């Protein structure tokens, strides 16, 4: 406990110590005065000024420093406690019970809320007098509509805005629900990497105190400030509109025949389930699928980039986007179920024409060596180079028409060692279900894609003129964001809901993690 007497005594002692040290330092540092005979004679004007009469200097003012121990009356004085209003003590006790009434992650969240209130000396955020502030009513309405955003706040009971007086427990409950909404909206319900190590998303979750300060501090726009923790992307908002159509008992636009034909022909596909199940069950499953995809939007970077590349794995397609508009589309081949294409965001930096293919150790050991009886020389006779380094053999395929990467590859350094590239097996692009690779993404008409990526000055023909037997590098003028995504439900440019097969089972895992039926 800090007391006034202690502060006064400590400050005085510190002052005297500093003063004594200062004087001692001055005495030690002062040079010895020279003999009078060694001093030069001052000029006449200076001698006249020195001889002039002066007013008497005032006597120094005396003061006394009390170094006595603090009095008993001051010993119980707490500066921090004095700043807490009288009603704040009851609020502090309510917060303490609130924190200890939970465990695990929820207790940590409640502790952060309690710390926020302690920093503001337990002054209420949402209440004023015995009633609610105006912004509290708007925030409560937004929280009651959390289901519109695909969120679930059933574990957070909301206070009645019409109840009088507004109690401390009501204030605390509202703050917890606000923080829970913001955390869920930012992607805090699921850790994507627990679903698969090949999902590289790491959602950035807001700090509870910052959420409360920003929301309450927005005044009349408090509800909008809270809703802004949801993804800002048009793709998310379009799915939210489809969810509202379903919720309002208006059947959403049926997926087109194109959408149905593109779905993987497996028993667990959304298309087959919709056809086989009764209408009510179909709506429940469709709602779950939409919410699962809204959840995956929360894993995306908030700023995708006005210029970017998007690859949607279940759609087997990529798009180049410039200034927010799609300028190029291409079919792609993605990883097989056993060798999935990773889901992550990065930035494309350069292109290699006539690339070598460095055979991954997994492919070399599991496929090539068994095929050739473990004979590296037999592999070398098929157009590969065997390079020995530090006692280990590395195999790479020379540039050429038969190279596994084709004639061009597109590089964006990443932890998964995947990239986009050409392929000599171009007939596979005619397939509807294009999951044939070991994880990398093969691009149809790759030189046309290169033109779309490089922009002005790099026509398709110019890039093709670099074809030869030596690697050629083209650096992008600036890194281009690339997002390898996994959306099994999305809304196309015409406003129609499109559904795709759950190739890697990620959508089913999200639905299960969120407790959604279907």
PDB file of C-alpha atoms in Angstrom, residues 201-477:
ATOM      1  CA  UNK A 201      -3.995 -19.348 -42.202  1.00  0.00           C
ATOM      2  CA  UNK A 202      -3.330 -17.628 -38.874  1.00  0.00           C
ATOM      3  CA  UNK A 203      -6.230 -15.296 -38.038  1.00  0.00           C
ATOM      4  CA  UNK A 204      -5.238 -12.190 -36.083  1.00  0.00           C
ATOM      5  CA  UNK A 205      -7.561 -11.907 -33.089  1.00  0.00           C
ATOM      6  CA  UNK A 206      -8.342  -8.546 -31.464  1.00  0.00           C
ATOM      7  CA  UNK A 207      -7.356  -7.742 -27.886  1.00  0.00           C
ATOM      8  CA  UNK A 208     -10.456  -7.599 -25.613  1.00  0.00           C
ATOM      9  CA  UNK A 209      -9.692  -4.190 -24.138  1.00  0.00           C
ATOM     10  CA  UNK A 210      -9.136  -2.729 -27.593  1.00  0.00           C
ATOM     11  CA  UNK A 211     -12.497  -4.142 -28.735  1.00  0.00           C
ATOM     12  CA  UNK A 212     -14.358  -2.542 -25.838  1.00  0.00           C
ATOM     13  CA  UNK A 213     -12.596   0.798 -26.221  1.00  0.00           C
ATOM     14  CA  UNK A 214     -13.125   0.932 -29.995  1.00  0.00           C
ATOM     15  CA  UNK A 215     -16.763  -0.170 -29.889  1.00  0.00           C
ATOM     16  CA  UNK A 216     -17.931   2.051 -27.041  1.00  0.00           C
ATOM     17  CA  UNK A 217     -15.758   4.897 -28.308  1.00  0.00           C
ATOM     18  CA  UNK A 218     -17.494   4.861 -31.695  1.00  0.00           C
ATOM     19  CA  UNK A 219     -20.559   6.536 -30.193  1.00  0.00           C
ATOM     20  CA  UNK A 220     -23.530   6.456 -32.539  1.00  0.00           C
ATOM     21  CA  UNK A 221     -21.587   4.093 -34.853  1.00  0.00           C
ATOM     22  CA  UNK A 222     -20.878   1.551 -32.091  1.00  0.00           C
ATOM     23  CA  UNK A 223     -22.889  -1.222 -33.764  1.00  0.00           C
ATOM     24  CA  UNK A 224     -21.117  -0.624 -37.088  1.00  0.00           C
ATOM     25  CA  UNK A 225     -17.731  -0.625 -35.343  1.00  0.00           C
ATOM     26  CA  UNK A 226     -18.550  -4.011 -33.847  1.00  0.00           C
ATOM     27  CA  UNK A 227     -19.779  -5.462 -37.132  1.00  0.00           C
ATOM     28  CA  UNK A 228     -16.558  -4.343 -38.835  1.00  0.00           C
ATOM     29  CA  UNK A 229     -14.713  -7.191 -37.131  1.00  0.00           C
ATOM     30  CA  UNK A 230     -16.312  -9.461 -39.760  1.00  0.00           C
ATOM     31  CA  UNK A 231     -14.470  -9.953 -43.081  1.00  0.00           C
ATOM     32  CA  UNK A 232     -14.728  -6.922 -45.394  1.00  0.00           C
ATOM     33  CA  UNK A 233     -14.624  -9.015 -48.575  1.00  0.00           C
ATOM     34  CA  UNK A 234     -17.407  -8.998 -51.186  1.00  0.00           C
ATOM     35  CA  UNK A 235     -17.317 -12.815 -51.254  1.00  0.00           C
ATOM     36  CA  UNK A 236     -18.192 -12.959 -47.562  1.00  0.00           C
ATOM     37  CA  UNK A 237     -20.960 -10.371 -47.871  1.00  0.00           C
ATOM     38  CA  UNK A 238     -22.489 -12.239 -50.828  1.00  0.00           C
ATOM     39  CA  UNK A 239     -22.682 -15.459 -48.798  1.00  0.00           C
ATOM     40  CA  UNK A 240     -24.219 -13.512 -45.920  1.00  0.00           C
ATOM     41  CA  UNK A 241     -26.977 -12.334 -48.273  1.00  0.00           C
ATOM     42  CA  UNK A 242     -27.663 -15.927 -49.359  1.00  0.00           C
ATOM     43  CA  UNK A 243     -27.836 -16.963 -45.708  1.00  0.00           C
ATOM     44  CA  UNK A 244     -30.407 -14.211 -45.110  1.00  0.00           C
ATOM     45  CA  UNK A 245     -32.500 -15.471 -48.036  1.00  0.00           C
ATOM     46  CA  UNK A 246     -32.513 -18.929 -46.527  1.00  0.00           C
ATOM     47  CA  UNK A 247     -33.284 -17.609 -43.059  1.00  0.00           C
ATOM     48  CA  UNK A 248     -36.219 -15.571 -44.372  1.00  0.00           C
ATOM     49  CA  UNK A 249     -37.744 -18.688 -45.945  1.00  0.00           C
ATOM     50  CA  UNK A 250     -37.051 -17.429 -49.451  1.00  0.00           C
ATOM     51  CA  UNK A 251     -35.395 -20.203 -51.391  1.00  0.00           C
ATOM     52  CA  UNK A 252     -31.972 -19.098 -52.622  1.00  0.00           C
ATOM     53  CA  UNK A 253     -31.198 -19.206 -56.305  1.00  0.00           C
ATOM     54  CA  UNK A 254     -30.675 -22.820 -57.247  1.00  0.00           C
ATOM     55  CA  UNK A 255     -27.148 -23.647 -58.326  1.00  0.00           C
ATOM     56  CA  UNK A 256     -26.854 -23.787 -62.083  1.00  0.00           C
ATOM     57  CA  UNK A 257     -26.511 -27.005 -64.072  1.00  0.00           C
ATOM     58  CA  UNK A 258     -22.924 -25.936 -64.572  1.00  0.00           C
ATOM     59  CA  UNK A 259     -22.445 -25.922 -60.829  1.00  0.00           C
ATOM     60  CA  UNK A 260     -24.005 -29.367 -60.434  1.00  0.00           C
ATOM     61  CA  UNK A 261     -21.948 -30.872 -63.243  1.00  0.00           C
ATOM     62  CA  UNK A 262     -18.755 -29.483 -61.775  1.00  0.00           C
ATOM     63  CA  UNK A 263     -19.351 -31.150 -58.401  1.00  0.00           C
ATOM     64  CA  UNK A 264     -17.260 -34.212 -57.578  1.00  0.00           C
ATOM     65  CA  UNK A 265     -19.321 -37.376 -58.102  1.00  0.00           C
ATOM     66  CA  UNK A 266     -19.018 -38.780 -54.588  1.00  0.00           C
ATOM     67  CA  UNK A 267     -21.652 -39.859 -52.084  1.00  0.00           C
ATOM     68  CA  UNK A 268     -20.883 -37.019 -49.670  1.00  0.00           C
ATOM     69  CA  UNK A 269     -21.151 -34.162 -52.162  1.00  0.00           C
ATOM     70  CA  UNK A 270     -23.510 -31.280 -51.381  1.00  0.00           C
ATOM     71  CA  UNK A 271     -25.225 -31.812 -54.750  1.00  0.00           C
ATOM     72  CA  UNK A 272     -26.185 -35.434 -54.060  1.00  0.00           C
ATOM     73  CA  UNK A 273     -27.363 -34.628 -50.544  1.00  0.00           C
ATOM     74  CA  UNK A 274     -29.561 -31.792 -51.797  1.00  0.00           C
ATOM     75  CA  UNK A 275     -31.221 -34.047 -54.358  1.00  0.00           C
ATOM     76  CA  UNK A 276     -31.827 -36.935 -51.954  1.00  0.00           C
ATOM     77  CA  UNK A 277     -32.956 -35.121 -48.786  1.00  0.00           C
ATOM     78  CA  UNK A 278     -36.341 -33.523 -47.955  1.00  0.00           C
ATOM     79  CA  UNK A 279     -36.648 -29.745 -48.383  1.00  0.00           C
ATOM     80  CA  UNK A 280     -36.202 -28.895 -44.684  1.00  0.00           C
ATOM     81  CA  UNK A 281     -33.105 -31.067 -44.429  1.00  0.00           C
ATOM     82  CA  UNK A 282     -31.724 -29.582 -47.646  1.00  0.00           C
ATOM     83  CA  UNK A 283     -32.136 -26.081 -46.229  1.00  0.00           C
ATOM     84  CA  UNK A 284     -30.384 -27.063 -42.999  1.00  0.00           C
ATOM     85  CA  UNK A 285     -27.462 -28.579 -44.876  1.00  0.00           C
ATOM     86  CA  UNK A 286     -27.220 -25.649 -47.233  1.00  0.00           C
ATOM     87  CA  UNK A 287     -27.253 -23.219 -44.315  1.00  0.00           C
ATOM     88  CA  UNK A 288     -24.439 -25.189 -42.648  1.00  0.00           C
ATOM     89  CA  UNK A 289     -22.405 -25.177 -45.866  1.00  0.00           C
ATOM     90  CA  UNK A 290     -22.817 -21.421 -46.312  1.00  0.00           C
ATOM     91  CA  UNK A 291     -21.793 -20.711 -42.704  1.00  0.00           C
ATOM     92  CA  UNK A 292     -18.756 -23.019 -43.019  1.00  0.00           C
ATOM     93  CA  UNK A 293     -17.583 -21.044 -46.043  1.00  0.00           C
ATOM     94  CA  UNK A 294     -18.262 -17.717 -44.307  1.00  0.00           C
ATOM     95  CA  UNK A 295     -16.026 -19.014 -41.525  1.00  0.00           C
ATOM     96  CA  UNK A 296     -13.201 -19.715 -43.970  1.00  0.00           C
ATOM     97  CA  UNK A 297     -13.420 -16.121 -45.201  1.00  0.00           C
ATOM     98  CA  UNK A 298     -12.397 -15.123 -41.667  1.00  0.00           C
ATOM     99  CA  UNK A 299      -9.070 -16.874 -42.272  1.00  0.00           C
ATOM    100  CA  UNK A 300      -8.256 -14.717 -45.287  1.00  0.00           C
ATOM    101  CA  UNK A 301      -6.078 -11.584 -45.045  1.00  0.00           C
ATOM    102  CA  UNK A 302      -8.279  -8.526 -44.573  1.00  0.00           C
ATOM    103  CA  UNK A 303      -6.466  -6.835 -47.454  1.00  0.00           C
ATOM    104  CA  UNK A 304      -6.422  -9.221 -50.407  1.00  0.00           C
ATOM    105  CA  UNK A 305      -4.914  -6.611 -52.729  1.00  0.00           C
ATOM    106  CA  UNK A 306      -6.612  -4.763 -55.564  1.00  0.00           C
ATOM    107  CA  UNK A 307      -4.323  -6.702 -57.923  1.00  0.00           C
ATOM    108  CA  UNK A 308      -4.053 -10.388 -57.077  1.00  0.00           C
ATOM    109  CA  UNK A 309      -4.370 -14.041 -58.099  1.00  0.00           C
ATOM    110  CA  UNK A 310      -7.005 -16.299 -56.552  1.00  0.00           C
ATOM    111  CA  UNK A 311      -6.931 -20.084 -56.921  1.00  0.00           C
ATOM    112  CA  UNK A 312     -10.042 -21.872 -55.619  1.00  0.00           C
ATOM    113  CA  UNK A 313      -9.087 -25.510 -55.122  1.00  0.00           C
ATOM    114  CA  UNK A 314     -12.598 -27.098 -55.166  1.00  0.00           C
ATOM    115  CA  UNK A 315     -13.462 -25.051 -58.263  1.00  0.00           C
ATOM    116  CA  UNK A 316     -10.328 -26.192 -60.193  1.00  0.00           C
ATOM    117  CA  UNK A 317      -9.936 -22.625 -61.466  1.00  0.00           C
ATOM    118  CA  UNK A 318      -7.848 -19.501 -60.980  1.00  0.00           C
ATOM    119  CA  UNK A 319      -8.578 -15.831 -61.610  1.00  0.00           C
ATOM    120  CA  UNK A 320      -6.319 -12.823 -62.141  1.00  0.00           C
ATOM    121  CA  UNK A 321      -7.857  -9.685 -60.657  1.00  0.00           C
ATOM    122  CA  UNK A 322      -6.798  -6.153 -61.579  1.00  0.00           C
ATOM    123  CA  UNK A 323      -8.277  -3.121 -59.820  1.00  0.00           C
ATOM    124  CA  UNK A 324     -10.930  -5.367 -58.334  1.00  0.00           C
ATOM    125  CA  UNK A 325     -12.062  -6.810 -61.699  1.00  0.00           C
ATOM    126  CA  UNK A 326     -11.375 -10.293 -63.099  1.00  0.00           C
ATOM    127  CA  UNK A 327      -9.150  -9.934 -66.179  1.00  0.00           C
ATOM    128  CA  UNK A 328      -8.194 -13.575 -66.755  1.00  0.00           C
ATOM    129  CA  UNK A 329      -9.472 -17.034 -65.853  1.00  0.00           C
ATOM    130  CA  UNK A 330      -7.814 -20.416 -66.329  1.00  0.00           C
ATOM    131  CA  UNK A 331      -8.502 -24.039 -65.496  1.00  0.00           C
ATOM    132  CA  UNK A 332      -6.092 -25.609 -63.041  1.00  0.00           C
ATOM    133  CA  UNK A 333      -5.114 -29.068 -61.837  1.00  0.00           C
ATOM    134  CA  UNK A 334      -4.718 -29.357 -58.064  1.00  0.00           C
ATOM    135  CA  UNK A 335      -3.403 -31.950 -55.630  1.00  0.00           C
ATOM    136  CA  UNK A 336      -4.948 -35.368 -55.243  1.00  0.00           C
ATOM    137  CA  UNK A 337      -6.777 -36.255 -52.044  1.00  0.00           C
ATOM    138  CA  UNK A 338      -3.659 -38.007 -50.766  1.00  0.00           C
ATOM    139  CA  UNK A 339      -1.369 -35.099 -51.707  1.00  0.00           C
ATOM    140  CA  UNK A 340      -3.513 -31.982 -51.150  1.00  0.00           C
ATOM    141  CA  UNK A 341      -2.648 -28.533 -52.409  1.00  0.00           C
ATOM    142  CA  UNK A 342      -1.933 -26.304 -49.383  1.00  0.00           C
ATOM    143  CA  UNK A 343      -4.263 -23.424 -48.527  1.00  0.00           C
ATOM    144  CA  UNK A 344      -2.379 -20.170 -47.889  1.00  0.00           C
ATOM    145  CA  UNK A 345      -1.604 -16.640 -49.086  1.00  0.00           C
ATOM    146  CA  UNK A 346       1.704 -15.307 -50.369  1.00  0.00           C
ATOM    147  CA  UNK A 347       3.047 -13.084 -53.149  1.00  0.00           C
ATOM    148  CA  UNK A 348       4.314 -14.116 -56.589  1.00  0.00           C
ATOM    149  CA  UNK A 349       7.767 -12.661 -57.240  1.00  0.00           C
ATOM    150  CA  UNK A 350       9.223 -14.118 -60.443  1.00  0.00           C
ATOM    151  CA  UNK A 351       8.699 -16.518 -63.346  1.00  0.00           C
ATOM    152  CA  UNK A 352      11.105 -19.146 -64.696  1.00  0.00           C
ATOM    153  CA  UNK A 353      10.954 -20.148 -68.355  1.00  0.00           C
ATOM    154  CA  UNK A 354      12.574 -23.522 -69.195  1.00  0.00           C
ATOM    155  CA  UNK A 355      12.681 -24.643 -65.559  1.00  0.00           C
ATOM    156  CA  UNK A 356      14.559 -27.578 -64.143  1.00  0.00           C
ATOM    157  CA  UNK A 357      12.427 -29.929 -62.097  1.00  0.00           C
ATOM    158  CA  UNK A 358      14.134 -30.853 -58.847  1.00  0.00           C
ATOM    159  CA  UNK A 359      12.496 -34.165 -58.003  1.00  0.00           C
ATOM    160  CA  UNK A 360      11.186 -34.050 -54.406  1.00  0.00           C
ATOM    161  CA  UNK A 361      12.688 -36.782 -52.191  1.00  0.00           C
ATOM    162  CA  UNK A 362       9.204 -38.186 -51.516  1.00  0.00           C
ATOM    163  CA  UNK A 363       8.561 -38.730 -55.242  1.00  0.00           C
ATOM    164  CA  UNK A 364      12.084 -40.050 -55.826  1.00  0.00           C
ATOM    165  CA  UNK A 365      11.903 -42.605 -53.002  1.00  0.00           C
ATOM    166  CA  UNK A 366       8.262 -43.664 -53.288  1.00  0.00           C
ATOM    167  CA  UNK A 367       7.760 -43.626 -57.044  1.00  0.00           C
ATOM    168  CA  UNK A 368      10.855 -43.279 -59.234  1.00  0.00           C
ATOM    169  CA  UNK A 369      13.344 -45.553 -57.485  1.00  0.00           C
ATOM    170  CA  UNK A 370      10.866 -48.452 -57.148  1.00  0.00           C
ATOM    171  CA  UNK A 371       9.896 -47.984 -60.801  1.00  0.00           C
ATOM    172  CA  UNK A 372      13.530 -48.249 -61.965  1.00  0.00           C
ATOM    173  CA  UNK A 373      14.611 -50.884 -59.464  1.00  0.00           C
ATOM    174  CA  UNK A 374      16.634 -48.388 -57.442  1.00  0.00           C
ATOM    175  CA  UNK A 375      18.958 -47.787 -60.414  1.00  0.00           C
ATOM    176  CA  UNK A 376      19.935 -44.091 -60.576  1.00  0.00           C
ATOM    177  CA  UNK A 377      21.712 -44.643 -63.891  1.00  0.00           C
ATOM    178  CA  UNK A 378      18.483 -45.886 -65.427  1.00  0.00           C
ATOM    179  CA  UNK A 379      16.810 -42.702 -64.209  1.00  0.00           C
ATOM    180  CA  UNK A 380      19.638 -40.615 -65.707  1.00  0.00           C
ATOM    181  CA  UNK A 381      19.126 -42.336 -69.061  1.00  0.00           C
ATOM    182  CA  UNK A 382      15.565 -40.957 -69.127  1.00  0.00           C
ATOM    183  CA  UNK A 383      16.689 -37.322 -69.320  1.00  0.00           C
ATOM    184  CA  UNK A 384      17.398 -36.696 -65.663  1.00  0.00           C
ATOM    185  CA  UNK A 385      20.579 -35.433 -64.043  1.00  0.00           C
ATOM    186  CA  UNK A 386      21.903 -37.113 -60.908  1.00  0.00           C
ATOM    187  CA  UNK A 387      23.826 -34.642 -58.760  1.00  0.00           C
ATOM    188  CA  UNK A 388      25.875 -35.856 -55.791  1.00  0.00           C
ATOM    189  CA  UNK A 389      26.414 -33.484 -52.896  1.00  0.00           C
ATOM    190  CA  UNK A 390      27.664 -34.328 -49.385  1.00  0.00           C
ATOM    191  CA  UNK A 391      27.194 -38.007 -50.080  1.00  0.00           C
ATOM    192  CA  UNK A 392      23.554 -37.610 -51.126  1.00  0.00           C
ATOM    193  CA  UNK A 393      22.110 -37.974 -54.596  1.00  0.00           C
ATOM    194  CA  UNK A 394      19.737 -35.349 -55.929  1.00  0.00           C
ATOM    195  CA  UNK A 395      17.809 -35.910 -59.142  1.00  0.00           C
ATOM    196  CA  UNK A 396      16.598 -33.171 -61.435  1.00  0.00           C
ATOM    197  CA  UNK A 397      14.989 -33.157 -64.848  1.00  0.00           C
ATOM    198  CA  UNK A 398      16.489 -31.022 -67.604  1.00  0.00           C
ATOM    199  CA  UNK A 399      14.433 -28.269 -69.264  1.00  0.00           C
ATOM    200  CA  UNK A 400      12.445 -29.404 -72.262  1.00  0.00           C
ATOM    201  CA  UNK A 401       9.038 -30.234 -73.649  1.00  0.00           C
ATOM    202  CA  UNK A 402       8.806 -33.413 -71.568  1.00  0.00           C
ATOM    203  CA  UNK A 403       9.759 -31.704 -68.300  1.00  0.00           C
ATOM    204  CA  UNK A 404       7.207 -32.368 -65.551  1.00  0.00           C
ATOM    205  CA  UNK A 405       6.859 -28.606 -65.031  1.00  0.00           C
ATOM    206  CA  UNK A 406       6.378 -27.946 -68.726  1.00  0.00           C
ATOM    207  CA  UNK A 407       7.954 -24.797 -70.115  1.00  0.00           C
ATOM    208  CA  UNK A 408       7.215 -22.270 -67.372  1.00  0.00           C
ATOM    209  CA  UNK A 409       6.649 -22.017 -63.641  1.00  0.00           C
ATOM    210  CA  UNK A 410       5.471 -19.183 -61.391  1.00  0.00           C
ATOM    211  CA  UNK A 411       7.294 -18.688 -58.109  1.00  0.00           C
ATOM    212  CA  UNK A 412       6.084 -17.419 -54.739  1.00  0.00           C
ATOM    213  CA  UNK A 413       8.458 -18.688 -52.007  1.00  0.00           C
ATOM    214  CA  UNK A 414       6.519 -20.492 -49.273  1.00  0.00           C
ATOM    215  CA  UNK A 415       6.860 -23.042 -46.485  1.00  0.00           C
ATOM    216  CA  UNK A 416       5.059 -25.712 -48.522  1.00  0.00           C
ATOM    217  CA  UNK A 417       7.438 -25.670 -51.537  1.00  0.00           C
ATOM    218  CA  UNK A 418       4.567 -25.450 -54.017  1.00  0.00           C
ATOM    219  CA  UNK A 419       4.132 -23.228 -57.060  1.00  0.00           C
ATOM    220  CA  UNK A 420       2.108 -22.823 -60.254  1.00  0.00           C
ATOM    221  CA  UNK A 421       3.460 -24.360 -63.452  1.00  0.00           C
ATOM    222  CA  UNK A 422       2.854 -25.695 -66.949  1.00  0.00           C
ATOM    223  CA  UNK A 423       2.524 -29.431 -67.648  1.00  0.00           C
ATOM    224  CA  UNK A 424       3.237 -31.779 -70.567  1.00  0.00           C
ATOM    225  CA  UNK A 425      -0.001 -33.651 -69.720  1.00  0.00           C
ATOM    226  CA  UNK A 426      -2.316 -30.975 -71.074  1.00  0.00           C
ATOM    227  CA  UNK A 427      -5.110 -33.408 -71.958  1.00  0.00           C
ATOM    228  CA  UNK A 428      -5.977 -33.623 -68.250  1.00  0.00           C
ATOM    229  CA  UNK A 429      -7.457 -30.120 -68.391  1.00  0.00           C
ATOM    230  CA  UNK A 430     -10.427 -31.564 -70.282  1.00  0.00           C
ATOM    231  CA  UNK A 431     -11.455 -33.476 -67.150  1.00  0.00           C
ATOM    232  CA  UNK A 432     -14.171 -32.098 -64.889  1.00  0.00           C
ATOM    233  CA  UNK A 433     -12.572 -33.360 -61.692  1.00  0.00           C
ATOM    234  CA  UNK A 434      -8.983 -32.084 -61.976  1.00  0.00           C
ATOM    235  CA  UNK A 435      -7.213 -33.404 -58.877  1.00  0.00           C
ATOM    236  CA  UNK A 436      -4.119 -35.150 -60.264  1.00  0.00           C
ATOM    237  CA  UNK A 437      -1.013 -33.407 -58.890  1.00  0.00           C
ATOM    238  CA  UNK A 438       1.284 -33.990 -55.925  1.00  0.00           C
ATOM    239  CA  UNK A 439       0.304 -30.606 -54.453  1.00  0.00           C
ATOM    240  CA  UNK A 440       1.481 -28.001 -56.937  1.00  0.00           C
ATOM    241  CA  UNK A 441      -1.011 -26.237 -59.201  1.00  0.00           C
ATOM    242  CA  UNK A 442      -0.826 -26.850 -62.956  1.00  0.00           C
ATOM    243  CA  UNK A 443      -2.156 -24.028 -65.129  1.00  0.00           C
ATOM    244  CA  UNK A 444      -3.907 -24.324 -68.477  1.00  0.00           C
ATOM    245  CA  UNK A 445      -2.528 -22.009 -71.221  1.00  0.00           C
ATOM    246  CA  UNK A 446       0.313 -20.860 -68.942  1.00  0.00           C
ATOM    247  CA  UNK A 447       1.847 -18.315 -71.329  1.00  0.00           C
ATOM    248  CA  UNK A 448      -1.459 -16.493 -71.600  1.00  0.00           C
ATOM    249  CA  UNK A 449      -1.534 -16.544 -67.801  1.00  0.00           C
ATOM    250  CA  UNK A 450       2.020 -15.132 -67.776  1.00  0.00           C
ATOM    251  CA  UNK A 451       0.856 -12.194 -69.889  1.00  0.00           C
ATOM    252  CA  UNK A 452      -1.978 -11.517 -67.436  1.00  0.00           C
ATOM    253  CA  UNK A 453       0.438 -11.660 -64.507  1.00  0.00           C
ATOM    254  CA  UNK A 454       3.260  -9.575 -65.995  1.00  0.00           C
ATOM    255  CA  UNK A 455       1.089  -6.856 -67.503  1.00  0.00           C
ATOM    256  CA  UNK A 456       2.175  -4.256 -70.048  1.00  0.00           C
ATOM    257  CA  UNK A 457       5.330  -4.948 -72.034  1.00  0.00           C
ATOM    258  CA  UNK A 458       5.052  -8.729 -71.757  1.00  0.00           C
ATOM    259  CA  UNK A 459       2.790 -10.134 -74.429  1.00  0.00           C
ATOM    260  CA  UNK A 460       2.338 -13.908 -74.636  1.00  0.00           C
ATOM    261  CA  UNK A 461       4.521 -14.076 -77.775  1.00  0.00           C
ATOM    262  CA  UNK A 462       7.386 -12.254 -76.073  1.00  0.00           C
ATOM    263  CA  UNK A 463       7.423 -14.723 -73.188  1.00  0.00           C
ATOM    264  CA  UNK A 464       7.334 -17.673 -75.605  1.00  0.00           C
ATOM    265  CA  UNK A 465      10.419 -16.348 -77.409  1.00  0.00           C
ATOM    266  CA  UNK A 466      12.396 -17.243 -74.277  1.00  0.00           C
ATOM    267  CA  UNK A 467      11.717 -20.961 -74.768  1.00  0.00           C
ATOM    268  CA  UNK A 468      14.986 -22.892 -75.074  1.00  0.00           C
ATOM    269  CA  UNK A 469      17.221 -25.228 -73.117  1.00  0.00           C
ATOM    270  CA  UNK A 470      18.427 -22.744 -70.476  1.00  0.00           C
ATOM    271  CA  UNK A 471      16.521 -21.357 -67.499  1.00  0.00           C
ATOM    272  CA  UNK A 472      15.387 -17.752 -68.016  1.00  0.00           C
ATOM    273  CA  UNK A 473      14.086 -15.574 -65.188  1.00  0.00           C
ATOM    274  CA  UNK A 474      11.499 -12.784 -65.368  1.00  0.00           C
ATOM    275  CA  UNK A 475      11.031 -10.683 -62.235  1.00  0.00           C
ATOM    276  CA  UNK A 476       7.621  -9.154 -61.624  1.00  0.00           C
ATOM    277  CA  UNK A 477       7.638  -5.365 -61.428  1.00  0.00           C
TER     278      UNK A 477
END
